[in-house]
Amino acid sequence: MSEKAIQVDVLVIGAGPAGLAAAIAAKKQGVDSLIVLEREDQPGGILRQCIHNGFGLHRFKEELTGPEYARRDIDAAREMRIDIRTGVTVLSVSRDRRITAVSRENGLQVFQAKAVVLAMGCRERPRGALAIPGTRCAGIYSAGTAQKFVNLEGFMPGRRVVILGSGDIGLIMARRMTLQGAKVLACVELMPYSSGLNRNIVQCLQDYGIPLYLSHTVVDIHGRERLTGVTVAKVDENRKPIPGTEMEFDCDTLLLSVGLIPENELSVGAGVQLSPVTSGAVVTDSLETSVPGIFACGNVLHVHDLVDHVSSESFRAGEAAARYAMGLRRTGKEIAVRDGRGVRGTVPQKIVLDGENGEVSLMFRPDRVYRDHYLTVYADGKAVSSVKKMILTPGEMAVQPLNEKLLAACAGAKEITLAVTEEKAV
């Protein structure tokens, strides 16, 4: 390519909570040549439309709204004179960390970075992925799109609402639509458990008398120009609708809260190895991907419940990227991390033992609800830790810390396996 590349030490893609935290951490490590690229016109990411409170309890020890949480990182970045460029769309990232981007102001630009942090976030699963029969009528939105309409643009999607899926955005929109005067008729969940946080089930559904139908799904959509109703049916253990259990709801709006997908198109283009379970990158405990010098954090890595966890993870990614750019890449024995019984999508998937690990947190989601079970860590099949958990549920990210003592116990192993067990193994 003839385009002359702009040299930069650390380039961060995305100025949401993950990208901002990574940039702040990299700057604190002493990196001066630092650029953040954001395709939206303002930094802050999804938090800009999350006007409800409940953010920041872990990190700031106080309850903030999404915009308030984002503002703290935006202000911190500006005080540190971090170069955040908005309205810039990244077109590609190569294995040798060459980034091609385009913007209205500067046209096509090419950057050559010593280290790259991928922080592109995630997107919602669309109706097309659900294979629900019915017409393509107006009135069907993803929950996040409806949230943007109501909170940022001041439009009401409809007045009689059914929500399919019990993800956190859907639960929060059930409350938001109710507060705006709409009638939320039901929240319908395919699985026998909710995929959202328990606090949101209580505060957003139960407090407003909105019924939650578990093991149910939408089997038909009615209406030609505009949605006029949906048919909901109970499903069996194979998630197939049970004939004779149908319920009709007259509604003008259907909100879909049926899962989030990491935005990994740029990662794929860079040759980054992806996990078939999380759909995010396979990373070490430094959040480095399979491509040296490219790091990933936040919802592009795996979908989080709490932005506080996104920030803490992204601080580590930013620090590691800064060290890489300074020629201080961590090296040591690499231990694979595996999913055992009841465990799905453990992150990180690799631990590099170099004597400077400190505590490593393994994050995962259980494959179903477990009560009074043990979270057990195995090193090459030998149990080294077993901790009782009152409840493990897919709707809440579980965390298993590996302190220095546990890491030392695993030092001679080729792999670490995390599993849910009925009995205490140690």
Tab-separated table of C-alpha atoms in Angstrom:
chain	number	residue	atom	x	y	z
A	1	MET	CA	0.000	0.000	0.000
A	2	SER	CA	1.400	3.368	-1.003
A	3	GLU	CA	-0.344	5.189	1.840
A	4	LYS	CA	2.301	6.360	4.328
A	5	ALA	CA	1.660	4.818	7.732
A	6	ILE	CA	1.322	6.902	10.893
A	7	GLN	CA	3.623	5.405	13.542
A	8	VAL	CA	2.096	4.839	16.986
A	9	ASP	CA	3.172	2.817	20.021
A	10	VAL	CA	-0.289	1.672	21.215
A	11	LEU	CA	-3.483	1.904	19.168
A	12	VAL	CA	-6.830	1.151	20.839
A	13	ILE	CA	-9.867	0.333	18.684
A	14	GLY	CA	-13.049	1.446	20.456
A	15	ALA	CA	-13.700	4.229	22.973
A	16	GLY	CA	-16.322	2.470	25.079
A	17	PRO	CA	-15.589	1.509	28.684
A	18	ALA	CA	-13.072	-1.160	27.599
A	19	GLY	CA	-11.148	1.050	25.190
A	20	LEU	CA	-11.064	4.014	27.569
A	21	ALA	CA	-9.795	1.882	30.463
A	22	ALA	CA	-7.122	0.255	28.278
A	23	ALA	CA	-5.949	3.655	27.019
A	24	ILE	CA	-5.805	5.115	30.540
A	25	ALA	CA	-3.781	2.144	31.781
A	26	ALA	CA	-1.378	2.322	28.819
A	27	LYS	CA	-0.849	6.030	29.403
A	28	LYS	CA	-0.122	5.435	33.095
A	29	GLN	CA	2.575	2.956	32.043
A	30	GLY	CA	4.385	5.811	30.331
A	31	VAL	CA	3.265	5.441	26.701
A	32	ASP	CA	3.104	8.855	25.032
A	33	SER	CA	2.366	7.726	21.480
A	34	LEU	CA	-1.195	6.504	21.998
A	35	ILE	CA	-4.285	6.799	19.771
A	36	VAL	CA	-7.868	5.657	20.351
A	37	LEU	CA	-10.130	5.218	17.299
A	38	GLU	CA	-13.940	5.293	17.739
A	39	ARG	CA	-16.523	4.972	14.956
A	40	GLU	CA	-19.275	6.833	16.859
A	41	ASP	CA	-19.258	10.622	17.094
A	42	GLN	CA	-18.742	10.550	20.872
A	43	PRO	CA	-16.744	8.335	23.226
A	44	GLY	CA	-18.495	6.303	25.938
A	45	GLY	CA	-19.856	3.375	23.961
A	46	ILE	CA	-23.066	1.640	24.995
A	47	LEU	CA	-23.006	3.374	28.397
A	48	ARG	CA	-24.291	6.568	26.786
A	49	GLN	CA	-27.755	5.033	26.363
A	50	CYS	CA	-27.787	3.151	29.701
A	51	ILE	CA	-29.357	5.922	31.776
A	52	HIS	CA	-30.388	3.587	34.632
A	53	ASN	CA	-28.252	3.376	37.768
A	54	GLY	CA	-26.357	0.411	39.213
A	55	PHE	CA	-22.965	1.003	37.579
A	56	GLY	CA	-19.678	1.473	39.430
A	57	LEU	CA	-20.464	-0.247	42.738
A	58	HIS	CA	-17.302	-2.380	42.589
A	59	ARG	CA	-14.925	0.143	41.058
A	60	PHE	CA	-16.083	3.476	42.503
A	61	LYS	CA	-17.965	2.170	45.568
A	62	GLU	CA	-21.006	4.231	44.579
A	63	GLU	CA	-24.006	3.853	42.301
A	64	LEU	CA	-23.785	5.685	38.984
A	65	THR	CA	-25.772	5.825	35.766
A	66	GLY	CA	-24.104	4.639	32.561
A	67	PRO	CA	-23.358	8.165	31.271
A	68	GLU	CA	-21.920	9.143	34.678
A	69	TYR	CA	-19.637	6.104	34.674
A	70	ALA	CA	-18.474	6.838	31.115
A	71	ARG	CA	-17.936	10.512	31.921
A	72	ARG	CA	-15.403	9.655	34.631
A	73	ASP	CA	-13.214	7.762	32.162
A	74	ILE	CA	-13.720	10.328	29.400
A	75	ASP	CA	-12.647	13.131	31.761
A	76	ALA	CA	-9.667	11.101	32.993
A	77	ALA	CA	-8.559	10.448	29.411
A	78	ARG	CA	-8.836	14.131	28.524
A	79	GLU	CA	-6.878	15.173	31.605
A	80	MET	CA	-4.142	12.768	30.517
A	81	ARG	CA	-4.279	14.249	26.990
A	82	ILE	CA	-5.070	10.908	25.374
A	83	ASP	CA	-5.701	11.282	21.626
A	84	ILE	CA	-9.286	10.018	21.106
A	85	ARG	CA	-10.425	10.295	17.478
A	86	THR	CA	-14.180	9.874	16.968
A	87	GLY	CA	-16.054	9.315	13.711
A	88	VAL	CA	-13.307	6.943	12.550
A	89	THR	CA	-14.184	3.511	11.159
A	90	VAL	CA	-11.426	0.895	11.226
A	91	LEU	CA	-11.539	-1.173	8.044
A	92	SER	CA	-8.855	-3.738	8.797
A	93	VAL	CA	-6.120	-4.861	11.165
A	94	SER	CA	-3.239	-6.988	9.856
A	95	ARG	CA	-1.103	-9.560	11.683
A	96	ASP	CA	1.806	-7.097	11.689
A	97	ARG	CA	-0.430	-4.511	13.456
A	98	ARG	CA	-1.069	-2.307	10.432
A	99	ILE	CA	-4.468	-0.611	10.808
A	100	THR	CA	-6.452	0.891	7.945
A	101	ALA	CA	-9.171	3.397	8.897
A	102	VAL	CA	-11.416	5.960	7.235
A	103	SER	CA	-13.041	9.172	8.487
A	104	ARG	CA	-14.898	12.154	7.076
A	105	GLU	CA	-12.157	14.589	8.126
A	106	ASN	CA	-9.056	12.682	7.051
A	107	GLY	CA	-10.253	10.161	4.495
A	108	LEU	CA	-8.220	6.955	4.355
A	109	GLN	CA	-5.433	6.620	6.929
A	110	VAL	CA	-2.988	3.833	7.753
A	111	PHE	CA	-1.446	3.364	11.185
A	112	GLN	CA	1.492	1.159	12.130
A	113	ALA	CA	1.317	0.213	15.813
A	114	LYS	CA	3.734	-1.576	18.101
A	115	ALA	CA	0.748	-2.926	20.062
A	116	VAL	CA	-3.006	-3.001	19.371
A	117	VAL	CA	-5.879	-3.314	21.842
A	118	LEU	CA	-9.134	-4.655	20.392
A	119	ALA	CA	-12.075	-3.160	22.330
A	120	MET	CA	-14.899	-3.138	19.768
A	121	GLY	CA	-17.604	-4.432	22.118
A	122	CYS	CA	-20.493	-6.633	20.972
A	123	ARG	CA	-23.724	-6.509	19.004
A	124	GLU	CA	-27.181	-7.988	19.529
A	125	ARG	CA	-28.342	-11.219	17.902
A	126	PRO	CA	-30.941	-10.246	15.236
A	127	ARG	CA	-34.356	-11.730	14.439
A	128	GLY	CA	-32.924	-13.519	11.420
A	129	ALA	CA	-30.875	-15.768	13.717
A	130	LEU	CA	-34.011	-16.956	15.555
A	131	ALA	CA	-36.001	-18.477	12.672
A	132	ILE	CA	-39.369	-17.304	14.035
A	133	PRO	CA	-42.136	-17.701	11.434
A	134	GLY	CA	-44.289	-14.709	10.537
A	135	THR	CA	-44.284	-11.575	8.420
A	136	ARG	CA	-41.559	-8.936	8.309
A	137	CYS	CA	-43.805	-6.267	9.791
A	138	ALA	CA	-42.798	-3.091	11.604
A	139	GLY	CA	-42.636	-3.101	15.392
A	140	ILE	CA	-39.887	-5.683	15.961
A	141	TYR	CA	-36.701	-4.292	17.502
A	142	SER	CA	-33.668	-5.514	19.365
A	143	ALA	CA	-33.832	-4.361	22.986
A	144	GLY	CA	-30.718	-2.221	22.535
A	145	THR	CA	-32.178	-0.438	19.507
A	146	ALA	CA	-35.336	0.330	21.489
A	147	GLN	CA	-33.169	1.577	24.357
A	148	LYS	CA	-31.370	3.954	21.987
A	149	PHE	CA	-34.686	5.224	20.576
A	150	VAL	CA	-36.133	5.950	24.020
A	151	ASN	CA	-33.069	7.184	25.930
A	152	LEU	CA	-31.066	9.014	23.266
A	153	GLU	CA	-33.511	9.977	20.537
A	154	GLY	CA	-36.763	10.458	22.477
A	155	PHE	CA	-38.941	8.070	20.448
A	156	MET	CA	-41.330	5.428	21.844
A	157	PRO	CA	-41.234	2.204	19.771
A	158	GLY	CA	-44.775	1.213	20.835
A	159	ARG	CA	-47.396	0.964	23.575
A	160	ARG	CA	-48.152	-2.744	24.054
A	161	VAL	CA	-44.948	-4.714	24.386
A	162	VAL	CA	-43.804	-8.346	24.568
A	163	ILE	CA	-40.135	-9.082	25.260
A	164	LEU	CA	-38.513	-12.256	23.931
A	165	GLY	CA	-35.462	-13.266	25.975
A	166	SER	CA	-34.534	-12.319	29.521
A	167	GLY	CA	-31.104	-10.806	28.959
A	168	ASP	CA	-30.243	-7.789	31.076
A	169	ILE	CA	-31.012	-5.244	28.337
A	170	GLY	CA	-34.468	-6.790	27.820
A	171	LEU	CA	-35.209	-6.777	31.554
A	172	ILE	CA	-34.100	-3.166	31.897
A	173	MET	CA	-36.211	-2.161	28.880
A	174	ALA	CA	-39.260	-3.835	30.450
A	175	ARG	CA	-38.967	-1.363	33.299
A	176	ARG	CA	-38.054	1.561	31.036
A	177	MET	CA	-41.035	1.043	28.725
A	178	THR	CA	-43.346	0.733	31.734
A	179	LEU	CA	-42.048	3.986	33.205
A	180	GLN	CA	-42.680	5.687	29.838
A	181	GLY	CA	-46.327	4.612	29.900
A	182	ALA	CA	-46.249	1.453	27.797
A	183	LYS	CA	-47.882	-1.813	28.903
A	184	VAL	CA	-45.360	-4.655	29.025
A	185	LEU	CA	-47.473	-7.797	28.707
A	186	ALA	CA	-44.830	-10.472	29.272
A	187	CYS	CA	-41.161	-11.413	29.213
A	188	VAL	CA	-40.717	-14.779	27.478
A	189	GLU	CA	-37.586	-16.938	27.978
A	190	LEU	CA	-36.747	-20.106	26.047
A	191	MET	CA	-34.544	-21.572	28.763
A	192	PRO	CA	-35.751	-22.828	32.168
A	193	TYR	CA	-33.731	-20.025	33.799
A	194	SER	CA	-33.230	-16.322	33.128
A	195	SER	CA	-30.126	-15.169	31.285
A	196	GLY	CA	-30.104	-11.876	33.200
A	197	LEU	CA	-28.932	-10.826	36.647
A	198	ASN	CA	-31.262	-11.779	39.495
A	199	ARG	CA	-31.380	-8.167	40.715
A	200	ASN	CA	-32.787	-7.118	37.328
A	201	ILE	CA	-35.486	-9.812	37.461
A	202	VAL	CA	-36.589	-8.418	40.836
A	203	GLN	CA	-36.233	-4.691	40.111
A	204	CYS	CA	-37.427	-4.670	36.481
A	205	LEU	CA	-40.081	-7.400	36.326
A	206	GLN	CA	-41.350	-8.381	39.770
A	207	ASP	CA	-41.508	-4.805	41.102
A	208	TYR	CA	-43.781	-3.870	38.170
A	209	GLY	CA	-45.892	-7.025	38.057
A	210	ILE	CA	-44.560	-8.123	34.671
A	211	PRO	CA	-44.846	-11.923	34.238
A	212	LEU	CA	-41.772	-13.962	33.285
A	213	TYR	CA	-42.578	-17.112	31.296
A	214	LEU	CA	-39.639	-19.534	31.524
A	215	SER	CA	-39.411	-22.456	29.065
A	216	HIS	CA	-41.564	-20.493	26.593
A	217	THR	CA	-40.885	-18.894	23.223
A	218	VAL	CA	-42.570	-16.901	20.442
A	219	VAL	CA	-43.788	-19.311	17.763
A	220	ASP	CA	-45.615	-16.895	15.456
A	221	ILE	CA	-45.678	-13.211	14.589
A	222	HIS	CA	-48.903	-11.560	13.354
A	223	GLY	CA	-49.433	-8.443	11.281
A	224	ARG	CA	-48.615	-7.199	7.802
A	225	GLU	CA	-47.652	-3.524	7.877
A	226	ARG	CA	-47.413	-3.329	11.685
A	227	LEU	CA	-47.148	-6.004	14.361
A	228	THR	CA	-50.588	-6.847	15.780
A	229	GLY	CA	-49.734	-9.746	18.070
A	230	VAL	CA	-47.561	-12.769	18.847
A	231	THR	CA	-48.230	-16.396	19.724
A	232	VAL	CA	-46.248	-17.785	22.665
A	233	ALA	CA	-45.954	-21.499	23.491
A	234	LYS	CA	-44.324	-23.610	26.178
A	235	VAL	CA	-41.306	-25.709	25.105
A	236	ASP	CA	-40.141	-29.163	26.181
A	237	GLU	CA	-36.684	-30.198	27.421
A	238	ASN	CA	-35.470	-30.196	23.787
A	239	ARG	CA	-36.720	-26.595	23.373
A	240	LYS	CA	-39.446	-27.680	20.952
A	241	PRO	CA	-42.899	-26.006	21.229
A	242	ILE	CA	-45.555	-28.152	22.916
A	243	PRO	CA	-48.819	-28.229	20.916
A	244	GLY	CA	-51.832	-27.027	22.882
A	245	THR	CA	-49.869	-24.619	25.132
A	246	GLU	CA	-50.199	-21.555	22.858
A	247	MET	CA	-51.065	-18.109	24.294
A	248	GLU	CA	-52.001	-15.080	22.199
A	249	PHE	CA	-50.775	-11.577	23.075
A	250	ASP	CA	-52.184	-8.505	21.320
A	251	CYS	CA	-49.206	-6.167	21.013
A	252	ASP	CA	-47.695	-3.603	18.668
A	253	THR	CA	-44.050	-4.110	19.723
A	254	LEU	CA	-41.770	-7.135	20.140
A	255	LEU	CA	-38.362	-6.518	21.723
A	256	LEU	CA	-35.644	-9.134	21.221
A	257	SER	CA	-33.166	-9.715	24.034
A	258	VAL	CA	-31.726	-12.983	22.805
A	259	GLY	CA	-28.002	-12.698	23.292
A	260	LEU	CA	-24.935	-10.656	22.412
A	261	ILE	CA	-22.197	-11.499	19.914
A	262	PRO	CA	-18.626	-10.101	20.162
A	263	GLU	CA	-17.748	-7.799	17.224
A	264	ASN	CA	-14.803	-9.867	16.021
A	265	GLU	CA	-14.693	-9.175	12.269
A	266	LEU	CA	-11.466	-7.166	12.699
A	267	SER	CA	-10.023	-9.909	14.914
A	268	VAL	CA	-10.673	-12.512	12.219
A	269	GLY	CA	-9.012	-10.306	9.616
A	270	ALA	CA	-5.933	-10.058	11.836
A	271	GLY	CA	-5.715	-13.851	12.084
A	272	VAL	CA	-6.635	-13.935	15.768
A	273	GLN	CA	-7.737	-17.369	17.032
A	274	LEU	CA	-11.325	-17.290	18.319
A	275	SER	CA	-12.965	-19.477	20.949
A	276	PRO	CA	-15.961	-21.475	19.627
A	277	VAL	CA	-17.596	-21.073	23.051
A	278	THR	CA	-17.221	-17.330	23.783
A	279	SER	CA	-16.937	-16.226	20.109
A	280	GLY	CA	-14.146	-13.957	21.389
A	281	ALA	CA	-10.367	-14.234	21.127
A	282	VAL	CA	-8.310	-16.927	22.836
A	283	VAL	CA	-6.063	-14.988	25.236
A	284	THR	CA	-3.382	-15.369	27.891
A	285	ASP	CA	-3.724	-13.939	31.397
A	286	SER	CA	-2.192	-10.726	29.958
A	287	LEU	CA	-5.135	-10.604	27.482
A	288	GLU	CA	-2.731	-11.141	24.572
A	289	THR	CA	-4.308	-12.966	21.632
A	290	SER	CA	-2.723	-15.651	19.457
A	291	VAL	CA	-1.180	-12.841	17.365
A	292	PRO	CA	1.773	-11.283	19.252
A	293	GLY	CA	1.188	-7.638	20.145
A	294	ILE	CA	-2.584	-7.754	19.657
A	295	PHE	CA	-4.651	-7.706	22.872
A	296	ALA	CA	-8.407	-7.997	23.464
A	297	CYS	CA	-10.636	-6.912	26.340
A	298	GLY	CA	-14.229	-6.153	27.280
A	299	ASN	CA	-17.257	-7.498	25.435
A	300	VAL	CA	-15.297	-8.207	22.260
A	301	LEU	CA	-13.465	-10.850	24.320
A	302	HIS	CA	-16.455	-12.292	26.205
A	303	VAL	CA	-19.794	-10.792	27.169
A	304	HIS	CA	-19.721	-9.340	30.693
A	305	ASP	CA	-22.521	-8.652	33.178
A	306	LEU	CA	-20.873	-5.674	34.896
A	307	VAL	CA	-18.969	-2.761	33.410
A	308	ASP	CA	-16.775	-2.753	36.541
A	309	HIS	CA	-15.363	-6.118	35.398
A	310	VAL	CA	-14.898	-4.755	31.879
A	311	SER	CA	-12.812	-1.885	33.253
A	312	SER	CA	-10.606	-4.029	35.508
A	313	GLU	CA	-9.949	-6.480	32.661
A	314	SER	CA	-9.196	-3.645	30.246
A	315	PHE	CA	-6.746	-1.994	32.653
A	316	ARG	CA	-4.734	-5.239	32.508
A	317	ALA	CA	-4.916	-5.308	28.709
A	318	GLY	CA	-3.745	-1.691	28.457
A	319	GLU	CA	-0.845	-2.278	30.831
A	320	ALA	CA	0.222	-5.397	28.941
A	321	ALA	CA	-0.016	-3.614	25.573
A	322	ALA	CA	2.128	-0.761	26.899
A	323	ARG	CA	4.752	-3.197	28.178
A	324	TYR	CA	4.769	-4.994	24.835
A	325	ALA	CA	5.273	-1.705	22.989
A	326	MET	CA	8.224	-1.010	25.300
A	327	GLY	CA	9.778	-4.379	24.481
A	328	LEU	CA	8.789	-5.972	27.809
A	329	ARG	CA	6.613	-8.857	26.621
A	330	ARG	CA	6.039	-11.551	29.238
A	331	THR	CA	7.571	-14.950	28.541
A	332	GLY	CA	7.469	-18.163	30.511
A	333	LYS	CA	5.852	-21.564	30.724
A	334	GLU	CA	2.408	-21.611	29.147
A	335	ILE	CA	-0.378	-23.607	30.818
A	336	ALA	CA	-3.650	-24.262	28.989
A	337	VAL	CA	-6.938	-23.610	30.823
A	338	ARG	CA	-9.774	-26.037	30.017
A	339	ASP	CA	-13.509	-26.138	30.629
A	340	GLY	CA	-14.495	-29.075	32.819
A	341	ARG	CA	-17.942	-30.400	33.758
A	342	GLY	CA	-20.526	-27.626	34.094
A	343	VAL	CA	-18.133	-24.873	32.922
A	344	ARG	CA	-18.405	-22.923	29.652
A	345	GLY	CA	-16.092	-20.351	28.120
A	346	THR	CA	-13.334	-19.885	30.685
A	347	VAL	CA	-11.230	-16.749	30.086
A	348	PRO	CA	-8.235	-16.563	29.936
A	349	GLN	CA	-7.572	-19.782	28.043
A	350	LYS	CA	-3.827	-19.705	28.780
A	351	ILE	CA	-1.658	-18.671	31.726
A	352	VAL	CA	1.966	-17.639	31.203
A	353	LEU	CA	3.953	-18.443	34.352
A	354	ASP	CA	6.802	-15.952	34.648
A	355	GLY	CA	6.933	-15.339	38.395
A	356	GLU	CA	5.061	-12.025	38.038
A	357	ASN	CA	1.496	-13.296	37.650
A	358	GLY	CA	0.141	-12.211	41.035
A	359	GLU	CA	-3.480	-13.373	41.190
A	360	VAL	CA	-5.161	-14.630	38.022
A	361	SER	CA	-8.974	-14.557	37.839
A	362	LEU	CA	-10.659	-17.223	35.728
A	363	MET	CA	-14.074	-16.047	34.497
A	364	PHE	CA	-16.746	-18.359	33.075
A	365	ARG	CA	-20.466	-19.128	32.913
A	366	PRO	CA	-21.930	-22.427	34.174
A	367	ASP	CA	-23.895	-24.467	31.631
A	368	ARG	CA	-26.980	-24.518	33.869
A	369	VAL	CA	-28.100	-23.617	37.397
A	370	TYR	CA	-26.173	-25.394	40.182
A	371	ARG	CA	-27.016	-25.109	43.892
A	372	ASP	CA	-24.637	-26.096	46.729
A	373	HIS	CA	-21.976	-27.444	44.378
A	374	TYR	CA	-18.198	-27.048	44.457
A	375	LEU	CA	-15.980	-25.128	42.057
A	376	THR	CA	-12.915	-27.338	41.700
A	377	VAL	CA	-9.543	-26.567	40.110
A	378	TYR	CA	-7.532	-29.479	38.688
A	379	ALA	CA	-3.860	-29.468	37.637
A	380	ASP	CA	-3.340	-32.315	35.147
A	381	GLY	CA	-6.314	-34.112	36.690
A	382	LYS	CA	-5.275	-33.635	40.327
A	383	ALA	CA	-7.571	-31.429	42.414
A	384	VAL	CA	-5.727	-28.489	44.004
A	385	SER	CA	-8.713	-26.386	45.159
A	386	SER	CA	-12.407	-26.954	45.847
A	387	VAL	CA	-14.695	-24.147	47.033
A	388	LYS	CA	-18.416	-24.473	47.798
A	389	LYS	CA	-20.792	-22.171	45.915
A	390	MET	CA	-24.372	-21.577	47.071
A	391	ILE	CA	-25.530	-20.975	43.522
A	392	LEU	CA	-24.028	-20.843	40.034
A	393	THR	CA	-26.263	-19.608	37.225
A	394	PRO	CA	-25.632	-18.871	33.510
A	395	GLY	CA	-27.080	-15.380	34.006
A	396	GLU	CA	-24.143	-14.306	36.192
A	397	MET	CA	-20.442	-14.510	35.385
A	398	ALA	CA	-18.596	-16.700	37.898
A	399	VAL	CA	-15.036	-15.900	38.966
A	400	GLN	CA	-12.425	-18.340	40.296
A	401	PRO	CA	-9.300	-16.553	41.612
A	402	LEU	CA	-5.974	-18.357	41.360
A	403	ASN	CA	-3.690	-16.840	43.976
A	404	GLU	CA	0.078	-17.295	44.027
A	405	LYS	CA	-0.211	-20.426	46.168
A	406	LEU	CA	-2.610	-22.074	43.704
A	407	LEU	CA	-0.498	-21.022	40.717
A	408	ALA	CA	2.546	-22.563	42.424
A	409	ALA	CA	0.567	-25.798	42.884
A	410	CYS	CA	-0.161	-25.770	39.136
A	411	ALA	CA	3.365	-24.806	38.059
A	412	GLY	CA	4.386	-28.290	36.941
A	413	ALA	CA	1.156	-28.998	35.054
A	414	LYS	CA	0.434	-28.845	31.337
A	415	GLU	CA	-3.191	-27.814	31.820
A	416	ILE	CA	-5.583	-26.442	34.423
A	417	THR	CA	-9.195	-27.603	34.361
A	418	LEU	CA	-12.078	-25.818	36.074
A	419	ALA	CA	-15.130	-27.937	36.887
A	420	VAL	CA	-18.370	-27.931	38.900
A	421	THR	CA	-18.466	-30.956	41.225
A	422	GLU	CA	-21.056	-32.328	43.629
A	423	GLU	CA	-18.488	-33.293	46.261
A	424	LYS	CA	-15.551	-31.430	47.762
A	425	ALA	CA	-12.475	-32.708	45.939
A	426	VAL	CA	-9.740	-31.387	48.261
